[in-house]
Structures are given as structure tokens and as C-alpha cells.
Amino acid sequence: MGQTRLYLVRHGEQDPTAGHAPDGGLSPLGREQADRLGRRLRAVPFSAVHCSPLARAAQTADIVGGHLPRVPRHHCEFAADRTPVPSPRHRDLYPDRWLPWLDSVPDEERDEDAVTLRTAVEHFGVTGEEDRCELLITHNFVIGWFVRHALDAPAWRWIGLNQANCAITIVQWEPDRPATLVSFNDTGHLQPGGPAAIRR
């Protein structure tokens, strides 16, 4: 039986003039981050690239895809920007100090009891006969949820797991074993003299 390895990447830096607008694209730094990411990943045998439909993630995927010309990529609703929030009956699972902030999450970003994110984990975290390696270009809280899952941490523990723009987190699944966190928030390719710079 094969293993599944999922690379999770937060999009590049968004153009600061766009605020938090869903159609806000990448800043010049964000485009440079995405290019460095693509060079770092170009030797990884990905079978697919899944990306959030929001502009900052889609643009990141386009730049990374330039370094992965044979790998199919598409917009994926499982990669969309979501914030797990507790339903009224599960509010006691979250520390009281976080509840006012969670109550303020816009309706379009709310994922009550992480129903969609749990489905995303089930969708990607399957193994088959062959090894599989896929790339998910997404958002901070989505990656935090996958990390929380891999660590079997409490439902609220995705809070505070902050991903750098275009950093790499890897979660792996093997048959009959729980998920494993292989790496978290790897930014080596974004640093001067890092792996991406060496391979210029």
C-alpha cells in the first residue's frame, strides 16, 4: 500500500492596498515568494495542484505552476478560505477568550464545527496502492486545521498556528496509521541564500 503526502502552502503576500478583499491579488513580494516556492518544489513528483479560488491563492498557483508545467492544477473548494467556528452546542469546546472573535467571523468564511474542513481532511487523507503527492495552495486557518488534525489536538487548537506566506507544511498518511506532521512552516527557500537561491 502507498502513502499520501500533502504539501500545504499559504498563498503569497497579498497586495496591502487590497485590504482583505477576496479579489485582492499578490504584492510584488508575494510574487517573489511564489516564484521561490515554485523553484523549491520543482523536483517534487506532484500528481496535482489544488488551489483556493481566491485571487491571491490562484495567482500563487499560477506562478508555482510555471515551475511544474506537467502537473495539472485546478480551483478546489476544499482549499477555500474558511474559519472553523463552534456551533452553539459546542461553544464549550473553545476557550471563552476566543468566542467574541469567532462570533465576528463573516458568514461567508464560517465553517460551523469545521464540517467542511473535516471533509477536506477525509478527502485528501486517503491512501491507495500507489504513493501519492499533492500540493494544496490555500489559507492560514485551513492549514492550521490540518496540523491540528495531524497532532490530534483539541478542536480549537488551530488558533495561533500561523503560517508564513509561501511556507511549506507537510502532512503524511500511511495505511493503518494516524496522520503524521512531517514539517511545519518551512521557510528555508524564502531566506537569502536558501535552497531557492542556490538553485537559481
N, C-alpha and C. Protein backbone atom coordinates (compact mmCIF):
# COMPACT_ATOMS: atom_id res chain seq x y z
N MET A 1 0.85 -1.20 0.00
CA MET A 1 0.00 0.00 0.00
C MET A 1 0.88 1.25 0.00
N GLY A 2 0.39 2.29 -0.65
CA GLY A 2 1.16 3.51 -0.77
C GLY A 2 0.88 4.51 0.33
N GLN A 3 1.68 5.55 0.37
CA GLN A 3 1.48 6.64 1.31
C GLN A 3 0.98 7.87 0.56
N THR A 4 0.32 8.74 1.27
CA THR A 4 -0.14 10.02 0.73
C THR A 4 0.60 11.13 1.44
N ARG A 5 1.20 12.01 0.67
CA ARG A 5 1.91 13.16 1.24
C ARG A 5 1.28 14.43 0.68
N LEU A 6 0.79 15.28 1.56
CA LEU A 6 0.12 16.51 1.16
C LEU A 6 0.96 17.71 1.59
N TYR A 7 1.38 18.50 0.60
CA TYR A 7 2.09 19.75 0.86
C TYR A 7 1.03 20.85 0.98
N LEU A 8 1.06 21.55 2.10
CA LEU A 8 0.11 22.63 2.35
C LEU A 8 0.87 23.96 2.37
N VAL A 9 0.43 24.90 1.55
CA VAL A 9 1.13 26.17 1.40
C VAL A 9 0.14 27.32 1.49
N ARG A 10 0.47 28.29 2.31
CA ARG A 10 -0.32 29.52 2.33
C ARG A 10 0.08 30.37 1.12
N HIS A 11 -0.87 31.03 0.51
CA HIS A 11 -0.62 31.90 -0.64
C HIS A 11 0.47 32.94 -0.33
N GLY A 12 1.00 33.56 -1.37
CA GLY A 12 1.97 34.64 -1.18
C GLY A 12 1.33 35.88 -0.58
N GLU A 13 2.17 36.82 -0.19
CA GLU A 13 1.67 38.04 0.45
C GLU A 13 0.67 38.76 -0.46
N GLN A 14 -0.45 39.13 0.12
CA GLN A 14 -1.47 39.85 -0.64
C GLN A 14 -1.08 41.32 -0.78
N ASP A 15 -1.49 41.91 -1.88
CA ASP A 15 -1.29 43.35 -2.10
C ASP A 15 -1.92 44.10 -0.94
N PRO A 16 -1.13 44.85 -0.15
CA PRO A 16 -1.69 45.51 1.04
C PRO A 16 -2.74 46.57 0.72
N THR A 17 -2.76 47.05 -0.51
CA THR A 17 -3.77 48.05 -0.86
C THR A 17 -5.15 47.43 -1.03
N ALA A 18 -5.21 46.08 -1.10
CA ALA A 18 -6.50 45.41 -1.29
C ALA A 18 -7.20 45.11 0.02
N GLY A 19 -6.52 45.36 1.15
CA GLY A 19 -7.12 45.00 2.43
C GLY A 19 -7.35 43.51 2.48
N HIS A 20 -8.55 43.08 2.92
CA HIS A 20 -8.87 41.65 2.97
C HIS A 20 -9.88 41.30 1.86
N ALA A 21 -9.88 42.09 0.81
CA ALA A 21 -10.83 41.85 -0.28
C ALA A 21 -10.57 40.50 -0.93
N PRO A 22 -11.63 39.73 -1.21
CA PRO A 22 -11.44 38.41 -1.78
C PRO A 22 -10.79 38.42 -3.15
N ASP A 23 -10.91 39.53 -3.87
CA ASP A 23 -10.31 39.60 -5.20
C ASP A 23 -8.94 40.26 -5.19
N GLY A 24 -8.38 40.48 -4.00
CA GLY A 24 -7.06 41.09 -3.90
C GLY A 24 -5.97 40.12 -4.31
N GLY A 25 -5.12 40.55 -5.25
CA GLY A 25 -4.05 39.69 -5.74
C GLY A 25 -2.78 39.82 -4.92
N LEU A 26 -1.67 39.37 -5.49
CA LEU A 26 -0.40 39.35 -4.79
C LEU A 26 0.33 40.69 -4.89
N SER A 27 1.09 40.98 -3.86
CA SER A 27 2.02 42.11 -3.90
C SER A 27 3.26 41.69 -4.67
N PRO A 28 4.15 42.63 -5.01
CA PRO A 28 5.42 42.22 -5.65
C PRO A 28 6.19 41.21 -4.80
N LEU A 29 6.20 41.42 -3.47
CA LEU A 29 6.86 40.45 -2.60
C LEU A 29 6.16 39.09 -2.69
N GLY A 30 4.83 39.09 -2.74
CA GLY A 30 4.10 37.85 -2.85
C GLY A 30 4.44 37.08 -4.12
N ARG A 31 4.63 37.80 -5.21
CA ARG A 31 5.01 37.13 -6.46
C ARG A 31 6.42 36.54 -6.36
N GLU A 32 7.32 37.26 -5.68
CA GLU A 32 8.68 36.74 -5.48
C GLU A 32 8.64 35.50 -4.57
N GLN A 33 7.82 35.55 -3.53
CA GLN A 33 7.68 34.38 -2.65
C GLN A 33 7.18 33.17 -3.44
N ALA A 34 6.17 33.38 -4.29
CA ALA A 34 5.61 32.29 -5.07
C ALA A 34 6.64 31.72 -6.04
N ASP A 35 7.47 32.57 -6.63
CA ASP A 35 8.50 32.10 -7.54
C ASP A 35 9.54 31.27 -6.80
N ARG A 36 9.94 31.73 -5.62
CA ARG A 36 10.90 30.96 -4.82
C ARG A 36 10.30 29.62 -4.40
N LEU A 37 9.03 29.64 -4.06
CA LEU A 37 8.34 28.40 -3.71
C LEU A 37 8.34 27.43 -4.88
N GLY A 38 8.02 27.93 -6.07
CA GLY A 38 7.99 27.07 -7.25
C GLY A 38 9.34 26.44 -7.53
N ARG A 39 10.41 27.23 -7.36
CA ARG A 39 11.75 26.68 -7.59
C ARG A 39 12.10 25.63 -6.53
N ARG A 40 11.64 25.86 -5.32
CA ARG A 40 11.88 24.87 -4.25
C ARG A 40 11.17 23.55 -4.54
N LEU A 41 9.98 23.62 -5.13
CA LEU A 41 9.14 22.43 -5.30
C LEU A 41 9.26 21.75 -6.66
N ARG A 42 10.06 22.29 -7.56
CA ARG A 42 10.01 21.80 -8.94
C ARG A 42 10.47 20.35 -9.11
N ALA A 43 11.19 19.81 -8.13
CA ALA A 43 11.62 18.42 -8.24
C ALA A 43 10.69 17.45 -7.52
N VAL A 44 9.65 17.96 -6.86
CA VAL A 44 8.72 17.11 -6.13
C VAL A 44 7.75 16.47 -7.12
N PRO A 45 7.52 15.17 -7.03
CA PRO A 45 6.66 14.48 -8.02
C PRO A 45 5.17 14.63 -7.72
N PHE A 46 4.67 15.84 -7.84
CA PHE A 46 3.25 16.09 -7.57
C PHE A 46 2.38 15.46 -8.66
N SER A 47 1.23 14.96 -8.23
CA SER A 47 0.24 14.48 -9.21
C SER A 47 -0.82 15.53 -9.48
N ALA A 48 -0.96 16.52 -8.58
CA ALA A 48 -1.97 17.57 -8.77
C ALA A 48 -1.65 18.76 -7.88
N VAL A 49 -2.10 19.92 -8.34
CA VAL A 49 -2.05 21.15 -7.54
C VAL A 49 -3.49 21.62 -7.36
N HIS A 50 -3.93 21.74 -6.13
CA HIS A 50 -5.27 22.23 -5.80
C HIS A 50 -5.10 23.62 -5.19
N CYS A 51 -5.91 24.58 -5.61
CA CYS A 51 -5.76 25.91 -5.03
C CYS A 51 -7.12 26.53 -4.71
N SER A 52 -7.10 27.41 -3.73
CA SER A 52 -8.28 28.20 -3.40
C SER A 52 -8.65 29.05 -4.60
N PRO A 53 -9.95 29.31 -4.79
CA PRO A 53 -10.36 30.16 -5.91
C PRO A 53 -10.08 31.64 -5.71
N LEU A 54 -9.69 32.06 -4.50
CA LEU A 54 -9.43 33.48 -4.27
C LEU A 54 -8.18 33.92 -5.03
N ALA A 55 -8.16 35.18 -5.44
CA ALA A 55 -7.13 35.67 -6.36
C ALA A 55 -5.71 35.47 -5.83
N ARG A 56 -5.49 35.74 -4.54
CA ARG A 56 -4.14 35.63 -4.01
C ARG A 56 -3.62 34.20 -4.07
N ALA A 57 -4.50 33.22 -3.88
CA ALA A 57 -4.09 31.82 -3.98
C ALA A 57 -3.98 31.38 -5.43
N ALA A 58 -4.92 31.79 -6.26
CA ALA A 58 -4.89 31.41 -7.68
C ALA A 58 -3.64 31.97 -8.37
N GLN A 59 -3.27 33.21 -8.04
CA GLN A 59 -2.06 33.79 -8.63
C GLN A 59 -0.81 33.07 -8.14
N THR A 60 -0.81 32.68 -6.86
CA THR A 60 0.31 31.90 -6.34
C THR A 60 0.43 30.59 -7.11
N ALA A 61 -0.71 29.92 -7.32
CA ALA A 61 -0.70 28.65 -8.05
C ALA A 61 -0.22 28.82 -9.48
N ASP A 62 -0.59 29.93 -10.12
CA ASP A 62 -0.15 30.18 -11.49
C ASP A 62 1.37 30.31 -11.56
N ILE A 63 1.95 31.03 -10.60
CA ILE A 63 3.40 31.22 -10.60
C ILE A 63 4.11 29.92 -10.27
N VAL A 64 3.64 29.22 -9.26
CA VAL A 64 4.23 27.92 -8.91
C VAL A 64 4.07 26.96 -10.08
N GLY A 65 2.92 26.99 -10.73
CA GLY A 65 2.67 26.10 -11.86
C GLY A 65 3.63 26.30 -13.00
N GLY A 66 4.19 27.50 -13.12
CA GLY A 66 5.20 27.73 -14.15
C GLY A 66 6.43 26.87 -13.96
N HIS A 67 6.68 26.44 -12.72
CA HIS A 67 7.81 25.56 -12.42
C HIS A 67 7.40 24.08 -12.43
N LEU A 68 6.10 23.83 -12.57
CA LEU A 68 5.56 22.46 -12.58
C LEU A 68 4.68 22.30 -13.82
N PRO A 69 5.25 22.46 -15.01
CA PRO A 69 4.43 22.55 -16.22
C PRO A 69 3.62 21.29 -16.55
N ARG A 70 4.02 20.15 -16.03
CA ARG A 70 3.31 18.91 -16.37
C ARG A 70 2.29 18.50 -15.31
N VAL A 71 2.17 19.30 -14.27
CA VAL A 71 1.28 18.94 -13.17
C VAL A 71 -0.05 19.66 -13.34
N PRO A 72 -1.16 18.95 -13.42
CA PRO A 72 -2.47 19.63 -13.57
C PRO A 72 -2.83 20.40 -12.31
N ARG A 73 -3.46 21.56 -12.49
CA ARG A 73 -3.89 22.35 -11.33
C ARG A 73 -5.31 22.85 -11.57
N HIS A 74 -6.02 23.05 -10.48
CA HIS A 74 -7.42 23.49 -10.59
C HIS A 74 -7.84 24.17 -9.29
N HIS A 75 -8.90 24.97 -9.39
CA HIS A 75 -9.50 25.56 -8.20
C HIS A 75 -10.24 24.47 -7.44
N CYS A 76 -10.14 24.53 -6.12
CA CYS A 76 -10.67 23.47 -5.28
C CYS A 76 -11.39 24.09 -4.08
N GLU A 77 -12.66 23.76 -3.92
CA GLU A 77 -13.43 24.33 -2.82
C GLU A 77 -12.90 23.88 -1.45
N PHE A 78 -12.26 22.72 -1.39
CA PHE A 78 -11.67 22.28 -0.12
C PHE A 78 -10.52 23.19 0.33
N ALA A 79 -9.97 23.96 -0.63
CA ALA A 79 -8.86 24.86 -0.31
C ALA A 79 -9.34 26.29 -0.05
N ALA A 80 -10.63 26.54 -0.12
CA ALA A 80 -11.17 27.89 0.06
C ALA A 80 -10.91 28.41 1.47
N ASP A 81 -10.95 29.72 1.61
CA ASP A 81 -10.68 30.37 2.89
C ASP A 81 -11.83 30.10 3.86
N ARG A 82 -11.55 29.39 4.93
CA ARG A 82 -12.58 29.04 5.91
C ARG A 82 -12.06 29.24 7.32
N THR A 83 -12.97 29.59 8.22
CA THR A 83 -12.64 29.73 9.64
C THR A 83 -13.52 28.76 10.42
N PRO A 84 -12.94 27.75 11.07
CA PRO A 84 -13.75 26.86 11.89
C PRO A 84 -14.34 27.63 13.08
N VAL A 85 -15.63 27.53 13.27
CA VAL A 85 -16.29 28.18 14.41
C VAL A 85 -17.19 27.15 15.08
N PRO A 86 -17.35 27.24 16.39
CA PRO A 86 -18.21 26.27 17.08
C PRO A 86 -19.69 26.58 16.89
N SER A 87 -20.48 25.55 16.77
CA SER A 87 -21.93 25.72 16.79
C SER A 87 -22.35 26.04 18.22
N PRO A 88 -23.56 26.54 18.42
CA PRO A 88 -24.00 26.86 19.79
C PRO A 88 -23.83 25.71 20.78
N ARG A 89 -24.04 24.49 20.33
CA ARG A 89 -23.95 23.36 21.26
C ARG A 89 -22.52 22.95 21.56
N HIS A 90 -21.55 23.50 20.79
CA HIS A 90 -20.15 23.12 21.00
C HIS A 90 -19.27 24.30 21.42
N ARG A 91 -19.88 25.37 21.85
CA ARG A 91 -19.08 26.54 22.26
C ARG A 91 -18.16 26.24 23.45
N ASP A 92 -18.57 25.26 24.25
CA ASP A 92 -17.75 24.91 25.42
C ASP A 92 -16.44 24.23 25.03
N LEU A 93 -16.27 23.85 23.77
CA LEU A 93 -15.02 23.25 23.32
C LEU A 93 -13.94 24.29 23.05
N TYR A 94 -14.32 25.56 23.01
CA TYR A 94 -13.39 26.64 22.74
C TYR A 94 -13.18 27.49 24.00
N PRO A 95 -11.96 27.96 24.25
CA PRO A 95 -11.74 28.86 25.38
C PRO A 95 -12.60 30.11 25.26
N ASP A 96 -13.13 30.57 26.38
CA ASP A 96 -14.03 31.73 26.38
C ASP A 96 -13.38 32.95 25.73
N ARG A 97 -12.08 33.10 25.89
CA ARG A 97 -11.43 34.32 25.39
C ARG A 97 -11.51 34.44 23.87
N TRP A 98 -11.72 33.32 23.16
CA TRP A 98 -11.76 33.36 21.70
C TRP A 98 -13.17 33.54 21.16
N LEU A 99 -14.18 33.36 21.98
CA LEU A 99 -15.56 33.34 21.46
C LEU A 99 -16.00 34.66 20.83
N PRO A 100 -15.71 35.83 21.45
CA PRO A 100 -16.13 37.08 20.79
C PRO A 100 -15.52 37.25 19.40
N TRP A 101 -14.27 36.87 19.26
CA TRP A 101 -13.62 36.97 17.94
C TRP A 101 -14.27 36.00 16.95
N LEU A 102 -14.52 34.77 17.37
CA LEU A 102 -15.15 33.80 16.48
C LEU A 102 -16.56 34.22 16.09
N ASP A 103 -17.26 34.88 16.99
CA ASP A 103 -18.61 35.35 16.68
C ASP A 103 -18.60 36.43 15.60
N SER A 104 -17.45 37.09 15.43
CA SER A 104 -17.36 38.19 14.46
C SER A 104 -16.94 37.72 13.06
N VAL A 105 -16.65 36.43 12.89
CA VAL A 105 -16.22 35.92 11.58
C VAL A 105 -17.35 36.11 10.57
N PRO A 106 -17.05 36.67 9.39
CA PRO A 106 -18.10 36.88 8.37
C PRO A 106 -18.78 35.56 7.98
N ASP A 107 -20.03 35.65 7.64
CA ASP A 107 -20.82 34.46 7.30
C ASP A 107 -20.18 33.64 6.18
N GLU A 108 -19.62 34.33 5.18
CA GLU A 108 -19.09 33.61 4.02
C GLU A 108 -17.81 32.83 4.35
N GLU A 109 -17.19 33.09 5.50
CA GLU A 109 -15.98 32.37 5.88
C GLU A 109 -16.22 31.34 6.97
N ARG A 110 -17.43 31.34 7.57
CA ARG A 110 -17.69 30.48 8.71
C ARG A 110 -17.85 29.01 8.29
N ASP A 111 -17.17 28.14 9.00
CA ASP A 111 -17.30 26.69 8.80
C ASP A 111 -17.70 26.09 10.15
N GLU A 112 -19.00 26.03 10.38
CA GLU A 112 -19.51 25.64 11.69
C GLU A 112 -19.10 24.21 12.04
N ASP A 113 -18.47 24.07 13.21
CA ASP A 113 -17.93 22.79 13.69
C ASP A 113 -16.97 22.15 12.68
N ALA A 114 -16.39 23.00 11.82
CA ALA A 114 -15.39 22.55 10.84
C ALA A 114 -15.90 21.41 9.97
N VAL A 115 -17.18 21.44 9.64
CA VAL A 115 -17.76 20.35 8.84
C VAL A 115 -17.05 20.22 7.49
N THR A 116 -16.82 21.34 6.81
CA THR A 116 -16.17 21.29 5.50
C THR A 116 -14.70 20.92 5.63
N LEU A 117 -14.03 21.46 6.64
CA LEU A 117 -12.62 21.14 6.81
C LEU A 117 -12.41 19.68 7.22
N ARG A 118 -13.30 19.15 8.01
CA ARG A 118 -13.21 17.72 8.34
C ARG A 118 -13.39 16.88 7.07
N THR A 119 -14.29 17.31 6.21
CA THR A 119 -14.48 16.61 4.94
C THR A 119 -13.24 16.71 4.06
N ALA A 120 -12.58 17.88 4.08
CA ALA A 120 -11.35 18.07 3.31
C ALA A 120 -10.26 17.11 3.78
N VAL A 121 -10.12 16.96 5.09
CA VAL A 121 -9.13 16.02 5.63
C VAL A 121 -9.45 14.60 5.17
N GLU A 122 -10.72 14.23 5.22
CA GLU A 122 -11.12 12.88 4.78
C GLU A 122 -10.86 12.70 3.27
N HIS A 123 -11.08 13.77 2.51
CA HIS A 123 -10.89 13.71 1.05
C HIS A 123 -9.42 13.49 0.69
N PHE A 124 -8.54 14.29 1.29
CA PHE A 124 -7.12 14.21 0.93
C PHE A 124 -6.37 13.13 1.69
N GLY A 125 -6.82 12.80 2.88
CA GLY A 125 -6.08 11.88 3.73
C GLY A 125 -6.42 10.42 3.51
N VAL A 126 -6.44 10.00 2.28
CA VAL A 126 -6.70 8.60 1.94
C VAL A 126 -5.47 8.02 1.25
N THR A 127 -5.28 6.73 1.42
CA THR A 127 -4.16 6.05 0.77
C THR A 127 -4.68 5.03 -0.22
N GLY A 128 -3.82 4.68 -1.17
CA GLY A 128 -4.18 3.70 -2.18
C GLY A 128 -3.03 2.75 -2.42
N GLU A 129 -3.05 2.12 -3.56
CA GLU A 129 -1.99 1.15 -3.89
C GLU A 129 -0.66 1.85 -4.16
N GLU A 130 -0.71 3.06 -4.70
CA GLU A 130 0.49 3.79 -5.09
C GLU A 130 0.72 4.99 -4.17
N ASP A 131 1.98 5.41 -4.07
CA ASP A 131 2.29 6.65 -3.37
C ASP A 131 1.64 7.81 -4.11
N ARG A 132 1.20 8.82 -3.36
CA ARG A 132 0.57 9.99 -3.96
C ARG A 132 1.10 11.25 -3.27
N CYS A 133 1.40 12.26 -4.06
CA CYS A 133 1.93 13.52 -3.52
C CYS A 133 1.17 14.66 -4.19
N GLU A 134 0.53 15.52 -3.39
CA GLU A 134 -0.27 16.60 -3.95
C GLU A 134 0.05 17.90 -3.22
N LEU A 135 -0.23 19.01 -3.90
CA LEU A 135 0.03 20.34 -3.37
C LEU A 135 -1.28 21.09 -3.20
N LEU A 136 -1.48 21.67 -2.02
CA LEU A 136 -2.68 22.45 -1.72
C LEU A 136 -2.25 23.88 -1.41
N ILE A 137 -2.63 24.83 -2.27
CA ILE A 137 -2.31 26.24 -2.06
C ILE A 137 -3.56 26.89 -1.49
N THR A 138 -3.48 27.33 -0.25
CA THR A 138 -4.69 27.66 0.49
C THR A 138 -4.45 28.81 1.45
N HIS A 139 -5.07 28.75 2.63
CA HIS A 139 -5.08 29.87 3.57
C HIS A 139 -4.67 29.41 4.97
N ASN A 140 -4.36 30.38 5.80
CA ASN A 140 -3.77 30.12 7.11
C ASN A 140 -4.59 29.16 7.96
N PHE A 141 -5.89 29.42 8.11
CA PHE A 141 -6.69 28.62 9.03
C PHE A 141 -6.94 27.21 8.49
N VAL A 142 -6.97 27.07 7.18
CA VAL A 142 -7.12 25.74 6.58
C VAL A 142 -5.92 24.88 6.95
N ILE A 143 -4.73 25.44 6.79
CA ILE A 143 -3.51 24.69 7.14
C ILE A 143 -3.49 24.41 8.64
N GLY A 144 -3.87 25.40 9.44
CA GLY A 144 -3.92 25.18 10.89
C GLY A 144 -4.81 24.01 11.26
N TRP A 145 -5.94 23.85 10.55
CA TRP A 145 -6.84 22.74 10.85
C TRP A 145 -6.18 21.39 10.51
N PHE A 146 -5.49 21.31 9.36
CA PHE A 146 -4.81 20.06 9.02
C PHE A 146 -3.73 19.72 10.05
N VAL A 147 -3.00 20.73 10.50
CA VAL A 147 -1.96 20.50 11.51
C VAL A 147 -2.60 20.03 12.81
N ARG A 148 -3.68 20.69 13.22
CA ARG A 148 -4.40 20.29 14.43
C ARG A 148 -4.83 18.83 14.32
N HIS A 149 -5.33 18.45 13.14
CA HIS A 149 -5.75 17.07 12.92
C HIS A 149 -4.57 16.11 13.07
N ALA A 150 -3.45 16.43 12.43
CA ALA A 150 -2.29 15.54 12.48
C ALA A 150 -1.76 15.36 13.90
N LEU A 151 -1.88 16.39 14.72
CA LEU A 151 -1.41 16.32 16.10
C LEU A 151 -2.48 15.81 17.06
N ASP A 152 -3.68 15.53 16.54
CA ASP A 152 -4.80 15.06 17.36
C ASP A 152 -5.02 16.01 18.54
N ALA A 153 -4.98 17.31 18.24
CA ALA A 153 -5.12 18.34 19.26
C ALA A 153 -6.59 18.73 19.42
N PRO A 154 -6.94 19.45 20.49
CA PRO A 154 -8.33 19.89 20.68
C PRO A 154 -8.84 20.70 19.48
N ALA A 155 -10.15 20.74 19.33
CA ALA A 155 -10.78 21.36 18.17
C ALA A 155 -10.34 22.81 17.96
N TRP A 156 -10.10 23.54 19.03
CA TRP A 156 -9.77 24.96 18.91
C TRP A 156 -8.30 25.22 18.62
N ARG A 157 -7.46 24.17 18.62
CA ARG A 157 -6.02 24.40 18.65
C ARG A 157 -5.43 24.85 17.32
N TRP A 158 -6.25 24.98 16.29
CA TRP A 158 -5.77 25.60 15.05
C TRP A 158 -5.48 27.07 15.25
N ILE A 159 -6.11 27.67 16.26
CA ILE A 159 -5.88 29.08 16.55
C ILE A 159 -4.44 29.27 17.02
N GLY A 160 -3.76 30.23 16.44
CA GLY A 160 -2.38 30.52 16.82
C GLY A 160 -1.33 29.76 16.04
N LEU A 161 -1.75 28.82 15.18
CA LEU A 161 -0.80 28.12 14.32
C LEU A 161 -0.62 28.93 13.04
N ASN A 162 0.21 29.93 13.09
CA ASN A 162 0.31 30.90 12.00
C ASN A 162 1.34 30.46 10.96
N GLN A 163 0.92 30.45 9.71
CA GLN A 163 1.78 30.05 8.60
C GLN A 163 2.33 31.30 7.91
N ALA A 164 3.62 31.28 7.61
CA ALA A 164 4.20 32.35 6.80
C ALA A 164 3.72 32.21 5.36
N ASN A 165 3.66 33.32 4.65
CA ASN A 165 3.29 33.28 3.24
C ASN A 165 4.28 32.42 2.46
N CYS A 166 3.76 31.46 1.71
CA CYS A 166 4.54 30.54 0.87
C CYS A 166 5.48 29.63 1.66
N ALA A 167 5.22 29.47 2.95
CA ALA A 167 5.93 28.44 3.73
C ALA A 167 5.32 27.08 3.41
N ILE A 168 6.07 26.03 3.72
CA ILE A 168 5.66 24.66 3.39
C ILE A 168 5.38 23.88 4.66
N THR A 169 4.19 23.30 4.73
CA THR A 169 3.84 22.34 5.79
C THR A 169 3.46 21.04 5.09
N ILE A 170 3.91 19.92 5.64
CA ILE A 170 3.66 18.62 5.02
C ILE A 170 2.99 17.69 6.03
N VAL A 171 1.87 17.10 5.60
CA VAL A 171 1.18 16.08 6.38
C VAL A 171 1.18 14.80 5.56
N GLN A 172 1.43 13.68 6.24
CA GLN A 172 1.54 12.40 5.55
C GLN A 172 0.61 11.37 6.17
N TRP A 173 0.02 10.54 5.31
CA TRP A 173 -0.82 9.43 5.75
C TRP A 173 -0.24 8.13 5.22
N GLU A 174 -0.24 7.10 6.08
CA GLU A 174 0.15 5.75 5.68
C GLU A 174 -0.96 4.80 6.10
N PRO A 175 -1.08 3.67 5.41
CA PRO A 175 -2.17 2.75 5.73
C PRO A 175 -2.14 2.32 7.21
N ASP A 176 -3.32 2.35 7.81
CA ASP A 176 -3.50 1.87 9.18
C ASP A 176 -2.68 2.62 10.21
N ARG A 177 -2.33 3.88 9.91
CA ARG A 177 -1.61 4.72 10.86
C ARG A 177 -2.25 6.10 10.89
N PRO A 178 -2.17 6.79 12.01
CA PRO A 178 -2.69 8.16 12.04
C PRO A 178 -1.83 9.08 11.19
N ALA A 179 -2.38 10.24 10.87
CA ALA A 179 -1.63 11.23 10.10
C ALA A 179 -0.38 11.66 10.86
N THR A 180 0.66 12.01 10.10
CA THR A 180 1.93 12.45 10.67
C THR A 180 2.26 13.84 10.16
N LEU A 181 2.67 14.73 11.04
CA LEU A 181 3.16 16.05 10.64
C LEU A 181 4.65 15.92 10.32
N VAL A 182 4.98 16.02 9.03
CA VAL A 182 6.36 15.84 8.57
C VAL A 182 7.16 17.11 8.74
N SER A 183 6.57 18.25 8.38
CA SER A 183 7.25 19.54 8.56
C SER A 183 6.19 20.62 8.75
N PHE A 184 6.62 21.71 9.38
CA PHE A 184 5.68 22.79 9.68
C PHE A 184 6.32 24.13 9.40
N ASN A 185 5.69 24.92 8.54
CA ASN A 185 6.08 26.32 8.33
C ASN A 185 7.54 26.46 7.88
N ASP A 186 7.95 25.63 6.95
CA ASP A 186 9.33 25.64 6.43
C ASP A 186 9.48 26.84 5.50
N THR A 187 10.36 27.77 5.87
CA THR A 187 10.58 28.99 5.08
C THR A 187 12.00 29.07 4.53
N GLY A 188 12.73 27.95 4.53
CA GLY A 188 14.13 27.99 4.10
C GLY A 188 14.33 28.57 2.71
N HIS A 189 13.40 28.30 1.80
CA HIS A 189 13.52 28.79 0.42
C HIS A 189 13.26 30.28 0.30
N LEU A 190 12.69 30.88 1.35
CA LEU A 190 12.38 32.31 1.31
C LEU A 190 13.49 33.17 1.89
N GLN A 191 14.51 32.53 2.46
CA GLN A 191 15.59 33.26 3.12
C GLN A 191 16.73 33.52 2.12
N PRO A 192 17.47 34.64 2.30
CA PRO A 192 18.64 34.87 1.45
C PRO A 192 19.60 33.70 1.57
N GLY A 193 20.03 33.17 0.42
CA GLY A 193 20.96 32.04 0.43
C GLY A 193 20.30 30.71 0.68
N GLY A 194 18.93 30.68 0.76
CA GLY A 194 18.21 29.44 1.00
C GLY A 194 18.20 28.54 -0.22
N PRO A 195 17.51 27.40 -0.16
CA PRO A 195 17.53 26.43 -1.26
C PRO A 195 17.16 27.02 -2.61
N ALA A 196 16.18 27.93 -2.64
CA ALA A 196 15.77 28.50 -3.92
C ALA A 196 16.89 29.33 -4.53
N ALA A 197 17.58 30.10 -3.69
CA ALA A 197 18.66 30.94 -4.19
C ALA A 197 19.81 30.08 -4.74
N ILE A 198 20.08 28.94 -4.08
CA ILE A 198 21.15 28.07 -4.53
C ILE A 198 20.88 27.51 -5.91
N ARG A 199 19.59 27.27 -6.22
CA ARG A 199 19.25 26.63 -7.49
C ARG A 199 18.92 27.65 -8.59
N ARG A 200 19.23 28.90 -8.38
CA ARG A 200 18.94 29.89 -9.42
C ARG A 200 19.68 29.53 -10.71
